GROMACS .gro file of C-alpha atoms in nm:
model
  451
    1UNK     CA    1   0.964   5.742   4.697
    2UNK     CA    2   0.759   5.844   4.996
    3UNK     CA    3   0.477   5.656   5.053
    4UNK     CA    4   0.129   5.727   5.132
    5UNK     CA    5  -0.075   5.572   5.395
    6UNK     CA    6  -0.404   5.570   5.180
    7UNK     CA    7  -0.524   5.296   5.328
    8UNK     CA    8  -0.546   5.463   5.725
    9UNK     CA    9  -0.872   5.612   5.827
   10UNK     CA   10  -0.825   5.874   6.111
   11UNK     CA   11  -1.041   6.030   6.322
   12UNK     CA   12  -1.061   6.362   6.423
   13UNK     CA   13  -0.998   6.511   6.757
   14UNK     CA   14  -1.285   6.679   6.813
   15UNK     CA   15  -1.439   7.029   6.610
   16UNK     CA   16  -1.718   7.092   6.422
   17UNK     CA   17  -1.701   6.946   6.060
   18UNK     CA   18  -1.649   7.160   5.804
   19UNK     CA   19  -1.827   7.128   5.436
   20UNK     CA   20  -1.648   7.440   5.277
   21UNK     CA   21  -1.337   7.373   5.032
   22UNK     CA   22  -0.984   7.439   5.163
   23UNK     CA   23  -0.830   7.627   4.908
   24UNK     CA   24  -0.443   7.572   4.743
   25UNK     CA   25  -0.180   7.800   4.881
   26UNK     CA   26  -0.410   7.914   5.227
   27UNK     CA   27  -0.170   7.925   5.495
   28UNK     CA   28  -0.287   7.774   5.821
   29UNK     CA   29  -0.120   7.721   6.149
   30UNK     CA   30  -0.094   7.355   6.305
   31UNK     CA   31  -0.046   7.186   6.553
   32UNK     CA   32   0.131   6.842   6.503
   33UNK     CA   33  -0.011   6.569   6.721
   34UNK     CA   34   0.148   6.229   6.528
   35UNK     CA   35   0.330   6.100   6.234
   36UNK     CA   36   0.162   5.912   5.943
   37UNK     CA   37   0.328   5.636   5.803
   38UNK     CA   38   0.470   5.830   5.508
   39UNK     CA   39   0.627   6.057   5.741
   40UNK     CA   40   0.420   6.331   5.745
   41UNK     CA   41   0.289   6.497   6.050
   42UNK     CA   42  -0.116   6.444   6.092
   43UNK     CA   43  -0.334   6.740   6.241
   44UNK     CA   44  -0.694   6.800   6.277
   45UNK     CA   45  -0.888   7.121   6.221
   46UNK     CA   46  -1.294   7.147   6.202
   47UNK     CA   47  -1.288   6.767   6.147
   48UNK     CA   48  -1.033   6.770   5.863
   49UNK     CA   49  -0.751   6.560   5.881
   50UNK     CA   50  -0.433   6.743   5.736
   51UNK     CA   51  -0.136   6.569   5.605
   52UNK     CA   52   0.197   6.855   5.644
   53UNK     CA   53   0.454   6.674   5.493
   54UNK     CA   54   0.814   6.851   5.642
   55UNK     CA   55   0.661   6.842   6.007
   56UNK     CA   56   0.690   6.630   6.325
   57UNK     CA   57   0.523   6.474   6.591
   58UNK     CA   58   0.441   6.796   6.867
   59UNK     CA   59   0.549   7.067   6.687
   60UNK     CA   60   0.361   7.410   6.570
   61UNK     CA   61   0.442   7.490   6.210
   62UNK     CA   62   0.248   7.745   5.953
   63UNK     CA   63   0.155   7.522   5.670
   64UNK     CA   64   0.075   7.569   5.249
   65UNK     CA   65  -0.230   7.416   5.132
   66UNK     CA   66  -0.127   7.191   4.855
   67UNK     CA   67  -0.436   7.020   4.769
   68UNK     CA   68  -0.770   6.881   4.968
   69UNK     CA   69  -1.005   6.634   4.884
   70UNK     CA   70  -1.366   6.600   5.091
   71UNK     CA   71  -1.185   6.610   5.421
   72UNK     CA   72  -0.856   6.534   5.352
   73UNK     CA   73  -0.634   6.802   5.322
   74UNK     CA   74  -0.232   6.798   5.166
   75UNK     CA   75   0.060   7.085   5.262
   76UNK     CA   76   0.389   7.118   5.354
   77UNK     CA   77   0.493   7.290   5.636
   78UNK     CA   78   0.675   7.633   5.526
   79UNK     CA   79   0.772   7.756   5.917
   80UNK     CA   80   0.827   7.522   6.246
   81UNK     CA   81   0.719   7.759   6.552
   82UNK     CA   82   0.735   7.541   6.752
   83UNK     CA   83   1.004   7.239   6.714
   84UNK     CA   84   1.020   6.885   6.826
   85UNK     CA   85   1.327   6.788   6.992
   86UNK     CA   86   1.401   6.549   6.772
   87UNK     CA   87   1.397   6.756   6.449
   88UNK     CA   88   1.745   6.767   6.329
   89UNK     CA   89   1.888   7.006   6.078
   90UNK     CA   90   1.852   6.879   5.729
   91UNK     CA   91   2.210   6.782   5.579
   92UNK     CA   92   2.108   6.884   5.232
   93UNK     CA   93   2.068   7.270   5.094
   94UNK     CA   94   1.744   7.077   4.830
   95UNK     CA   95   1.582   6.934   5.130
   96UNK     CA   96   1.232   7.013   5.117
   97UNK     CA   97   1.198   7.119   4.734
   98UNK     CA   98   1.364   6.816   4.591
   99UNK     CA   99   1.113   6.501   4.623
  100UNK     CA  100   1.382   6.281   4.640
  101UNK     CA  101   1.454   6.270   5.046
  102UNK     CA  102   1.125   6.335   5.297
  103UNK     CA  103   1.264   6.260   5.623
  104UNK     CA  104   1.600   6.449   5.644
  105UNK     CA  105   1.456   6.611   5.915
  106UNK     CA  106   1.444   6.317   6.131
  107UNK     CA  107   1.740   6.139   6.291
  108UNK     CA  108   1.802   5.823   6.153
  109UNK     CA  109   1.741   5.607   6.443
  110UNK     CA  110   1.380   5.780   6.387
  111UNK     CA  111   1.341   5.643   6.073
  112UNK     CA  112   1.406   5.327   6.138
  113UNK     CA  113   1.171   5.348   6.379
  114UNK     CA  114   0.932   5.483   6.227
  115UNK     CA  115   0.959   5.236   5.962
  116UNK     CA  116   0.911   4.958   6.240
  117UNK     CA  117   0.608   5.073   6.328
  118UNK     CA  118   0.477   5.111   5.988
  119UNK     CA  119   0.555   4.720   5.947
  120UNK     CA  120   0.438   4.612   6.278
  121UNK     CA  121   0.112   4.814   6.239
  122UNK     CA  122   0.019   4.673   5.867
  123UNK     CA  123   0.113   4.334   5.985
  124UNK     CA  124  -0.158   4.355   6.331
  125UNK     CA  125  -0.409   4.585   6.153
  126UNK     CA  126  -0.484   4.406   5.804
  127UNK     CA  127  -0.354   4.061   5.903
  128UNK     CA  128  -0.439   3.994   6.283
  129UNK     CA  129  -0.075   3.916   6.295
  130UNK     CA  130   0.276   3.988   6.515
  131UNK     CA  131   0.569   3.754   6.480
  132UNK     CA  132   0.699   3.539   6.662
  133UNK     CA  133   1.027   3.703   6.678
  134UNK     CA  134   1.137   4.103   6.553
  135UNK     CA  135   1.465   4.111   6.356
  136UNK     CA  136   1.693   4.441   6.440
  137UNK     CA  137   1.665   4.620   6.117
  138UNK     CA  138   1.921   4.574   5.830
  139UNK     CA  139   2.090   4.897   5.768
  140UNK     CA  140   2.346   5.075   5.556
  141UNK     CA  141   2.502   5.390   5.514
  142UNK     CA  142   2.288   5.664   5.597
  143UNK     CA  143   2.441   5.854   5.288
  144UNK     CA  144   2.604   5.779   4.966
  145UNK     CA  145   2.453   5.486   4.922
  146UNK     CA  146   2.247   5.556   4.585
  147UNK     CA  147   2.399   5.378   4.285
  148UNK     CA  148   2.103   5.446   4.076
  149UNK     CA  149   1.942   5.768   3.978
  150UNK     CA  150   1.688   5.937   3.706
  151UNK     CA  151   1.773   6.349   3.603
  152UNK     CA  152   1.469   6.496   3.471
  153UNK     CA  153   1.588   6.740   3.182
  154UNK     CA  154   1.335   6.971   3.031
  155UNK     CA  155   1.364   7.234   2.723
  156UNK     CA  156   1.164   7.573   2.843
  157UNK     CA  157   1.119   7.722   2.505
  158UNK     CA  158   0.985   8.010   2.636
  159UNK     CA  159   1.286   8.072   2.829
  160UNK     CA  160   1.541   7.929   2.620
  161UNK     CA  161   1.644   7.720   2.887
  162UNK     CA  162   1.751   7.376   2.972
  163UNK     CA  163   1.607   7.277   3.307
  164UNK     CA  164   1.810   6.997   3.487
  165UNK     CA  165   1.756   6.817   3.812
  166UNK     CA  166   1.513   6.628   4.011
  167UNK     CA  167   1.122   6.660   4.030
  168UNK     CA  168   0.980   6.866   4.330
  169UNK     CA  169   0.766   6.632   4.549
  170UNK     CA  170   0.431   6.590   4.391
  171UNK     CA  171   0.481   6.798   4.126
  172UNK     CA  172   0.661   6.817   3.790
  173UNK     CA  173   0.836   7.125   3.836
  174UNK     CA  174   1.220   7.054   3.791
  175UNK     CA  175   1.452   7.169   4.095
  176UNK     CA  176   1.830   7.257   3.979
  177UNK     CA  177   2.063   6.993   4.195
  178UNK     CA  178   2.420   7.097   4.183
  179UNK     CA  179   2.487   6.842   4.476
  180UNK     CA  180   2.292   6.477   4.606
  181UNK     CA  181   2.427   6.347   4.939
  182UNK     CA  182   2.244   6.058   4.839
  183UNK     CA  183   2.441   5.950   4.541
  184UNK     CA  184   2.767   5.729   4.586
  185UNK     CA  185   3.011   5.892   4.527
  186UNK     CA  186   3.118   5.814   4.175
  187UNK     CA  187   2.770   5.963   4.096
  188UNK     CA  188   2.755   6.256   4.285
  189UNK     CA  189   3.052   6.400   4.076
  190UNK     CA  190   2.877   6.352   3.774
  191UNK     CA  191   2.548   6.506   3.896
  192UNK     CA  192   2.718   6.825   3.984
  193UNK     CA  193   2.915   6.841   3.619
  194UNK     CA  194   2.588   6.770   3.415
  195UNK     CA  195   2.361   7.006   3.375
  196UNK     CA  196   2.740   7.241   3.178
  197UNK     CA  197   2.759   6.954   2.983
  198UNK     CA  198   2.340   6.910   2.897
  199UNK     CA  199   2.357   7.302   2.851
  200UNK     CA  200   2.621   7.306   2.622
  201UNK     CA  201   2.498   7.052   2.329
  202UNK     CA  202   2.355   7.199   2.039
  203UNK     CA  203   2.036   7.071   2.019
  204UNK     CA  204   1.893   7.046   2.345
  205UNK     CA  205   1.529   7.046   2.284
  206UNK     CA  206   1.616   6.652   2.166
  207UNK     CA  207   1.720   6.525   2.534
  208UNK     CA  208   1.465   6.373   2.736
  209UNK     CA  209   1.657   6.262   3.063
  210UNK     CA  210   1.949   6.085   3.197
  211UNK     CA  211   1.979   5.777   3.401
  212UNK     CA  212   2.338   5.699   3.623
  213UNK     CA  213   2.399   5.348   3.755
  214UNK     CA  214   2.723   5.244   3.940
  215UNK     CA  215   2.830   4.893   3.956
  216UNK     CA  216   3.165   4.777   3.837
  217UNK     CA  217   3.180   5.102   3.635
  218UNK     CA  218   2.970   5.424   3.623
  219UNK     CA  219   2.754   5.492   3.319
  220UNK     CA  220   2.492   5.755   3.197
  221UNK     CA  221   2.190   5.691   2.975
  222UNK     CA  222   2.096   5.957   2.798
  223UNK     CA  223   1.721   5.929   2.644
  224UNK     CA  224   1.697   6.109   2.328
  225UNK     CA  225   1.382   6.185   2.141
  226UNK     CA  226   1.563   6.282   1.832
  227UNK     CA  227   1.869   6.203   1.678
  228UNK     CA  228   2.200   6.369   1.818
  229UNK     CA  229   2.466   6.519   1.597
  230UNK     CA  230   2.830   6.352   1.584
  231UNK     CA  231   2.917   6.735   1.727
  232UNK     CA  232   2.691   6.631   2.069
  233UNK     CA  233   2.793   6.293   2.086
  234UNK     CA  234   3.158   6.351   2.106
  235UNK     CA  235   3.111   6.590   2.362
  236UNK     CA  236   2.868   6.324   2.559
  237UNK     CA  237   3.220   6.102   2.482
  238UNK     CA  238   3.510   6.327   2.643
  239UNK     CA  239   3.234   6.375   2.928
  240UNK     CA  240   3.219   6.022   2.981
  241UNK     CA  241   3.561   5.963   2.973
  242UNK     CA  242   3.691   6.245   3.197
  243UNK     CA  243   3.460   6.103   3.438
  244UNK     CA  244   3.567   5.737   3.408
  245UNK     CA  245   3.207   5.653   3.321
  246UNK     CA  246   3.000   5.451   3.018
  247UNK     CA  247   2.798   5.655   2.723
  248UNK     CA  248   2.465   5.449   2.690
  249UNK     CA  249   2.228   5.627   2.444
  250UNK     CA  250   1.842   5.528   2.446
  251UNK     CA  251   1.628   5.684   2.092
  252UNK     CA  252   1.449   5.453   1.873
  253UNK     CA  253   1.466   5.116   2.042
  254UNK     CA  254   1.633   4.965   2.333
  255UNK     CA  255   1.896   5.161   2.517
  256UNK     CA  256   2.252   5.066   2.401
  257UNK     CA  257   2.587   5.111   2.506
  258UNK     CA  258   2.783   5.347   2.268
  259UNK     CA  259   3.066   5.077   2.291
  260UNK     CA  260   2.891   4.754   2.191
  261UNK     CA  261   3.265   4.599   2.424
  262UNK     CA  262   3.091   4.767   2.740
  263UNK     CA  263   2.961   4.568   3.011
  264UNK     CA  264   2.781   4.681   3.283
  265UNK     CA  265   2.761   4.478   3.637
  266UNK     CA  266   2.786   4.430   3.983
  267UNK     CA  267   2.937   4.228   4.201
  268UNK     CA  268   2.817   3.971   4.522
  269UNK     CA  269   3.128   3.952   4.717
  270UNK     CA  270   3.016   3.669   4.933
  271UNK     CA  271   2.934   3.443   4.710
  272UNK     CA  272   3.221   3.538   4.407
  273UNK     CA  273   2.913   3.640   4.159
  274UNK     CA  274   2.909   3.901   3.913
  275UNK     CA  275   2.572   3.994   3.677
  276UNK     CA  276   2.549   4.126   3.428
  277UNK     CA  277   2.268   4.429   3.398
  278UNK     CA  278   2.162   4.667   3.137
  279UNK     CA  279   1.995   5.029   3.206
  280UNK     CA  280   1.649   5.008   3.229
  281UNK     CA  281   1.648   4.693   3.408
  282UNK     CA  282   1.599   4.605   3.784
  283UNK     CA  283   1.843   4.667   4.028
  284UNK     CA  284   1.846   4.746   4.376
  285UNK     CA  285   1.986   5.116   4.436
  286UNK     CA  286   2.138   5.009   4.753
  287UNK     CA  287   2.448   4.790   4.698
  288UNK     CA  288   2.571   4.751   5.081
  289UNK     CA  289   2.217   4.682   5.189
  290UNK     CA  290   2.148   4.418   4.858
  291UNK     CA  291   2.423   4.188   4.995
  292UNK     CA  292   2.290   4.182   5.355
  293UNK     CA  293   1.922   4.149   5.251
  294UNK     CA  294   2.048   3.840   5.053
  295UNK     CA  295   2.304   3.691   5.308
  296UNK     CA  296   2.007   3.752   5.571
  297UNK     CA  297   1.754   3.591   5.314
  298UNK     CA  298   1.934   3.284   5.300
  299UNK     CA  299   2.011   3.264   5.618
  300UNK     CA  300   1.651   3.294   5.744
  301UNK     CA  301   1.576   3.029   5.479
  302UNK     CA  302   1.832   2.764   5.571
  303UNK     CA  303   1.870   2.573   5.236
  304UNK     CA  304   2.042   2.229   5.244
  305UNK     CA  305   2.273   2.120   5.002
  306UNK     CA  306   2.014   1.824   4.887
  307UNK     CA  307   1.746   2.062   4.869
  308UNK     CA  308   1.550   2.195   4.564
  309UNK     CA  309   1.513   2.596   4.574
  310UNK     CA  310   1.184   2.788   4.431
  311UNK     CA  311   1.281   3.142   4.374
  312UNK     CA  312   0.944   3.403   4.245
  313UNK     CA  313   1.002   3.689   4.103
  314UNK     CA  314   1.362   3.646   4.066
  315UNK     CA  315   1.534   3.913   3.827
  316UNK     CA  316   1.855   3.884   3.740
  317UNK     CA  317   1.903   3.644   3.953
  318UNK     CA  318   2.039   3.834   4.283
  319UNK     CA  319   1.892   3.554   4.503
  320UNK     CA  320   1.848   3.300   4.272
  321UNK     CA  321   2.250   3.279   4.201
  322UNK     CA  322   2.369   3.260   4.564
  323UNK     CA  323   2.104   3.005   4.626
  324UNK     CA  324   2.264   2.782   4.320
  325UNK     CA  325   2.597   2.791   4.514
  326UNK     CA  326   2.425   2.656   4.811
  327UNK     CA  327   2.189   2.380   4.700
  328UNK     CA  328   2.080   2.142   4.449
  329UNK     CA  329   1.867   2.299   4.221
  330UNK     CA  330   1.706   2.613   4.193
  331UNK     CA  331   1.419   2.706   3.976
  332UNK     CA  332   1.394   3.072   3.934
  333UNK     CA  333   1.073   3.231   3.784
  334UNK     CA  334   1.007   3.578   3.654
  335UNK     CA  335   0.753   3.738   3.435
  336UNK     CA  336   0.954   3.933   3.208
  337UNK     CA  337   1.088   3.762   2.931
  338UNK     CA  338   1.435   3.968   2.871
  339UNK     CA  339   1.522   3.956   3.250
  340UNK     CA  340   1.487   3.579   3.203
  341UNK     CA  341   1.711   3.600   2.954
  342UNK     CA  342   1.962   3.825   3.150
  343UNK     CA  343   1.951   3.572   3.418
  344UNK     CA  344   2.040   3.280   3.242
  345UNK     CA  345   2.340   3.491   3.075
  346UNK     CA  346   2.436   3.558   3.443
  347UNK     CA  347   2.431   3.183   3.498
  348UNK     CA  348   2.603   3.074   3.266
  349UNK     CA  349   2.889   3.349   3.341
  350UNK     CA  350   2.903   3.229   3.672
  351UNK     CA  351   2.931   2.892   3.577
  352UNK     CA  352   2.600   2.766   3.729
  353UNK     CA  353   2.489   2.466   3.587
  354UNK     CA  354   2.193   2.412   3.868
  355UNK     CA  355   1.979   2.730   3.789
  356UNK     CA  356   1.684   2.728   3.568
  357UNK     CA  357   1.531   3.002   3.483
  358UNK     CA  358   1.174   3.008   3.350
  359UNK     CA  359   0.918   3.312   3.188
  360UNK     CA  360   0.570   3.267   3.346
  361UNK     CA  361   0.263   3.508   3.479
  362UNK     CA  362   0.278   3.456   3.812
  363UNK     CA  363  -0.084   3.571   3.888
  364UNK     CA  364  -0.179   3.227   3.763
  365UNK     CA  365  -0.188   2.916   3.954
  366UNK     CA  366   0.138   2.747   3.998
  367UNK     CA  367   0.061   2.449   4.043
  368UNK     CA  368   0.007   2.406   3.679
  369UNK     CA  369   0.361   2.502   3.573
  370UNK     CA  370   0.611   2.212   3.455
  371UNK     CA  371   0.874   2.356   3.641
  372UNK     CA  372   0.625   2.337   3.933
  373UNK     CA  373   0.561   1.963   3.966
  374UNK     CA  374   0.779   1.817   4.194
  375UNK     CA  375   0.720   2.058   4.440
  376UNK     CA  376   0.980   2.249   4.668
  377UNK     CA  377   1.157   2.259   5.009
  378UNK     CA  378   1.162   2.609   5.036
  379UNK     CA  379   1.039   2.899   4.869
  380UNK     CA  380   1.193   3.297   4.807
  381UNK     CA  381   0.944   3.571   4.662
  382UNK     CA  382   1.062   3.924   4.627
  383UNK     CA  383   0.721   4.073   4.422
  384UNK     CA  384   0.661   4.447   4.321
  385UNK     CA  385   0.435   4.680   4.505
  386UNK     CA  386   0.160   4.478   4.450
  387UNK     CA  387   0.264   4.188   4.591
  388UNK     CA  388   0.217   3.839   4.502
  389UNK     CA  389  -0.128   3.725   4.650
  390UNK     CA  390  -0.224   3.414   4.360
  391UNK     CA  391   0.116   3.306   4.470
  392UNK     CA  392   0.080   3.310   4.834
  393UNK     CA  393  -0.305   3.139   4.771
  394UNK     CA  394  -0.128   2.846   4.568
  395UNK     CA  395   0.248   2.824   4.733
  396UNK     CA  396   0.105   2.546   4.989
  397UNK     CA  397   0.056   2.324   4.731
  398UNK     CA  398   0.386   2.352   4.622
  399UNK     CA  399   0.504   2.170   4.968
  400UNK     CA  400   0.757   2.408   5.122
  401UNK     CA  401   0.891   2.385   5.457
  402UNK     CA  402   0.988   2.787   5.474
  403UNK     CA  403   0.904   3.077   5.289
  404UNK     CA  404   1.087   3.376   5.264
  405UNK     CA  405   0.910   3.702   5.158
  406UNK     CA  406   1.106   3.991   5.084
  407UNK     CA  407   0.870   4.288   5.018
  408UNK     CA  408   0.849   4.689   4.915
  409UNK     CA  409   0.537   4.740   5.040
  410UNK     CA  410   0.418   4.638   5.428
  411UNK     CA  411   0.055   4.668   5.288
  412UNK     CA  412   0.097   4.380   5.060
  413UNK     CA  413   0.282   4.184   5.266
  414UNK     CA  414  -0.015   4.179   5.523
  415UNK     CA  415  -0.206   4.127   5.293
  416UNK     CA  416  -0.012   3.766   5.171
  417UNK     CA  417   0.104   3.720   5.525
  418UNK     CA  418  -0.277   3.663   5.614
  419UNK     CA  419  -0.357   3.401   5.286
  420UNK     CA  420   0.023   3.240   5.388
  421UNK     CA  421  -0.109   3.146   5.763
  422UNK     CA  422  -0.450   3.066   5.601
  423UNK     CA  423  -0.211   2.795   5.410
  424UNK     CA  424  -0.088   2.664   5.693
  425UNK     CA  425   0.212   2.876   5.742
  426UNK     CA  426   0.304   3.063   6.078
  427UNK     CA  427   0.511   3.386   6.069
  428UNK     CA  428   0.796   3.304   6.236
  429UNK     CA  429   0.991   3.570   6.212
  430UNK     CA  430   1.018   3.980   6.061
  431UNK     CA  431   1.181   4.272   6.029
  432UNK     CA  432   1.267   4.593   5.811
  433UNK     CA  433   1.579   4.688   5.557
  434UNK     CA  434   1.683   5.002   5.519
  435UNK     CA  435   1.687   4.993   5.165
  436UNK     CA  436   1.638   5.419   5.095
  437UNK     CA  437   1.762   5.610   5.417
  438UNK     CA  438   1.577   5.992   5.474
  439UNK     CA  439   1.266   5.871   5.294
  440UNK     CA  440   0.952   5.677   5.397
  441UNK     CA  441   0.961   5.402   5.204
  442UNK     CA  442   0.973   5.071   5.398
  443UNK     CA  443   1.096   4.745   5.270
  444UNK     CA  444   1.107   4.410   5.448
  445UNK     CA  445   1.185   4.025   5.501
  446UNK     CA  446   0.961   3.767   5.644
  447UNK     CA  447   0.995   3.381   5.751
  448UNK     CA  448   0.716   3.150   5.722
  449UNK     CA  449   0.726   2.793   5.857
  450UNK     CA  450   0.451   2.517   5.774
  451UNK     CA  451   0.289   2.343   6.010
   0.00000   0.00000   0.00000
C-alpha cells in the first residue's frame, strides 16, 4: 500500500561515486538525513542514494540490502542506533514483516504530515501550483478502521503445510497473522480464528485465498481453485455462522454468496442510503473516513437544487447517490459495465429516480457522449491511480462552474491539476484524507473554479 516516490531524483551529499554492485543481504550502517515520500528514510553513501524502509529522519540504523539498481539501492533497517525522537514504539507484534502497515513507527500526527507534504510537493513540483487555501486533513480512527482485507493462503507441499496470513513487504513470502490492529473489529476476530479453520479442511491444496468485507454484515470469500467437498463446506458454514458472518465462495465463475437470500451492503447515514456491493467490487476500506470524504466533497462542490450533476468514475454510486438527493439530475459515468449495473440497482433501491448511470471509456473525449451534451454545472471525478488526464483535457468543454477531484495518487493529480488550470480552472482549494492510517499512501480532494 506504500507508495514509491519513483518519480524524485535526489542528489547525493557528497562521496565519490561508486560503479561496483551492492549486493542483497550486505549489512551497512546509515545515517538517516530525510524521509521520502513513501516513508522511508533516504541516505547517501559513495553517491548512492539508499532507500531503508523502517527508518527515520536523523537516526543511525544498520540496514539489509534488499535490492539495488545502478545507484539506487533498497533495505530495511534491521537495528536503530541511534533513534529519532519521534520514533514511537510500533503497536503491532507483525510490524515490520507484514507489508500491510509501513509507518507504525511514526506518530500519527507525523503521518499526516508527512502526507501533507507529499501533496503539497507533487502539486508545486510537477504542476507549478499551491492552492489558494489548505484544508486540515480528514481523518479517522487511527485503528480498526479496515473493513476490507485479502489473506494470502498457500499449500507448502514440501512441508505439508498450509501457510496463512499477509504478504511480507515486497516479497511473496507469507507472514502468519494471529492478530491485525488494523481490521474493525468484526474482522479482526475472524482473522485470528482462520488459519484452525483453513488448516483443518480436507483438501487444502484447493484454497487460493480469502477476502473479509464488513458492511451491514461480515462475510468471507473464499477463492477456490478446485471444487470443495460438502465435508469442507459445512465446516466453512458453522464457521460462518459462529462468527455472525456470510459464506461467499469464488471457483469457476463469479464469486457467489452460498445463500443466493444474502445481501451484502453498507450504509450512508447522512443521507439514509444503503448499496448494495458484491466481493470483488470497489469499496472504500475506510467506512468513517468514506462518509466525511463525501459530506466534504459535496460540500466543497456546492450543488443547487436546479443544478445538473456530472459524476466520473462513479462506482457504485457512493457520490453519485448523495448528489441525487441534493440536485436535479445527476449523470454518473463509469467504465465498467457490472458496476454500472450495481449502481443503477442501488438507485433504484434507494428510490432515486434522478440518477443515470451510463458505461463509457473515459479516456475518450467527452464531449462526444449523449449523456454529455447539455453540458454541466459542476463536475466530481474520483479516477484510479492513473488518473483521469483525457478527462481533465476535455471537462472545460463540458461548462462546469467547479470541479471536484478526489484522488489516490498526488502524482496524478498534479499532473490533471496542471491541464485543469490550462482549461481555465484555478485551484481553489486542497487537502489530504486519511484514508489508510500507518501507511504511506496519500489520498486527496481538490476544488477547481472556472474563470
Amino acid at each position: 500500500m506504500a507508495k514509491r516516490s519513483g518519480g524524485l531524483r535526489f542528489q547525493p551529499s557528497g562521496g565519490t561515486r561508486s560503479t561496483q554492485q551492492v549486493p542483497t543481504g550486505k549489512k551497512q550502517r546509515l545515517s538517516i538525513e530525510r524521509l521520502a515520500n513513501d516513508g522511508r528514510g533516504i541516505a547517501f553513501v559513495e553517491g548512492r542514494t539508499w532507500f531503508v524502509s523502517g527508518a527515520l529522519a536523523d537516526e543511525q540504523v544498520e540496514a539489509r540490502v534488499l535490492g539495488a539498481r545502478a545507484q539506487i539501492v533498497e533495505a530495511r533497517a534491521e537495528k536503530v542506533l541511534v533513534a529519532s525522537p519521534l520514533r514511537r514504539a510500533e503497536p503491532c507484534a507483525h510490524a515490520g514483516q507484514c507489508g500491510g502497515c509501513t509507518l507504525q513507527h511514526l506518530p500519527h500526527a507525523e503521518q499526516l504530515a508527512l502526507k501533507q507534504r507529499t501533496l503539497a510537493e507533487q502539486l508545486s513540483r510537477v504542476a507549478g501550483l499551491e492552492p489558494e487555501a489548505w484544508a486540515a486533513p480528514l481523518v479517522g480512527p487511527e485503528f480498526a478502521y479496515r473493513r476490507r482485507a485479502r489473506i494470502a493462503v498457500r499449500w507448502d507441499a514440501k512441508a505439508a503445510r498450509l501457510d496463512v496470513g499477509f504478504r511480507a513487504a515486497a516479497s511473496q513470502t507469507i507472514i502468519g497473522i494471529d492478530d491485525c490492529l488494523v481490521l474493525v473489529q468484526p474482522l479482526q476476530s475472524i482473522v485470528r480464528a482462520l488459519p484452525q479453520l483453513l488448516r483443518s479442511l480436507e483438501r487444502p491444496q484447493a484454497l487460493g485465498h480469502v477476502e473479509l468485507f464488513h458492511g451491514n454484515a461480515s462475510s468471507l470469500l473464499l477463492r477456490h481453485i478446485q471444487p470443495l467437498g460438502e465435508a469442507d463446506l459445512q465446516r466453512l458454514r458453522h464457521f460462518c455462522a459462529e462468527h455472525q458472518a456470510q459464506l461467499w465462495l469464488h471457483g469457476a465463475g463469479e464469486p457467489h454468496a452460498d445463500d443466493p437470500a444474502m445481501r451484502l451492503g453498507y450504509r450512508l447515514e447522512q443521507w439514509r442510503l444503503e448499496l448494495e456491493y458484491r466481493p470483488g467490487d470497489f469499496v472504500q476500506v475506510n467506512a468513517p473516513v468514506n462518509e466525511a470524504m463525501v459530506a466534504q466533497a459535496l460540500d466543497w462542490l456546492a450543488p443547487q437544487a436546479s443544478e445538473r450533476v456530472l459524476d466520473l468514475f462513479c462506482g457504485l454510486g457512493n457520490f453519485a447517490l448523495p448528489l441525487a438527493r441534493q440536485v436535479r439530475e445527476v449523470v454518473a459515468v463509469e467504465g465498467v459495465d457490472a458496476m454500472v449495473e450495481r449502481a443503477r440497482g442501488n438507485a433504484v433501491i434507494n428510490g432515486l429516480e434522478n440518477a443515470h448511470f451510463f458505461q463509457a471509456d473515459l479516456s475518450k473525449p467527452l464531449a462526444e457522449a449523449r449523456w454529455a451534451r447539455q453540458g454541466f454545472d459542476a463536475v466530481l471525478l474520483d479516477p484510479p491511480r492513473d488518473g483521469a488526464f483525457e478527462v481533465a483535457r476535455h471537462l472545460g468543454g463540458l461548462g462546469a462552474k467547479r470541479v471536484v477531484y478526489v484522488s489516490c495518487n498526488p502524482a496524478t493529480l498534479a499532473r490533471d491539476s496542471a491541464e485543469l488550470v490550462r482549461q481555465g480552472y484555478r485551484l481553489r482549494r486542497a487537502g489530504i484524507l486519511d484514508m489508510f492510517p500507518q501507511t504511506a499512501h496519500v489520498e486527496a480532494m481538490a476544488l477547481f473554479e472556472a474563470g
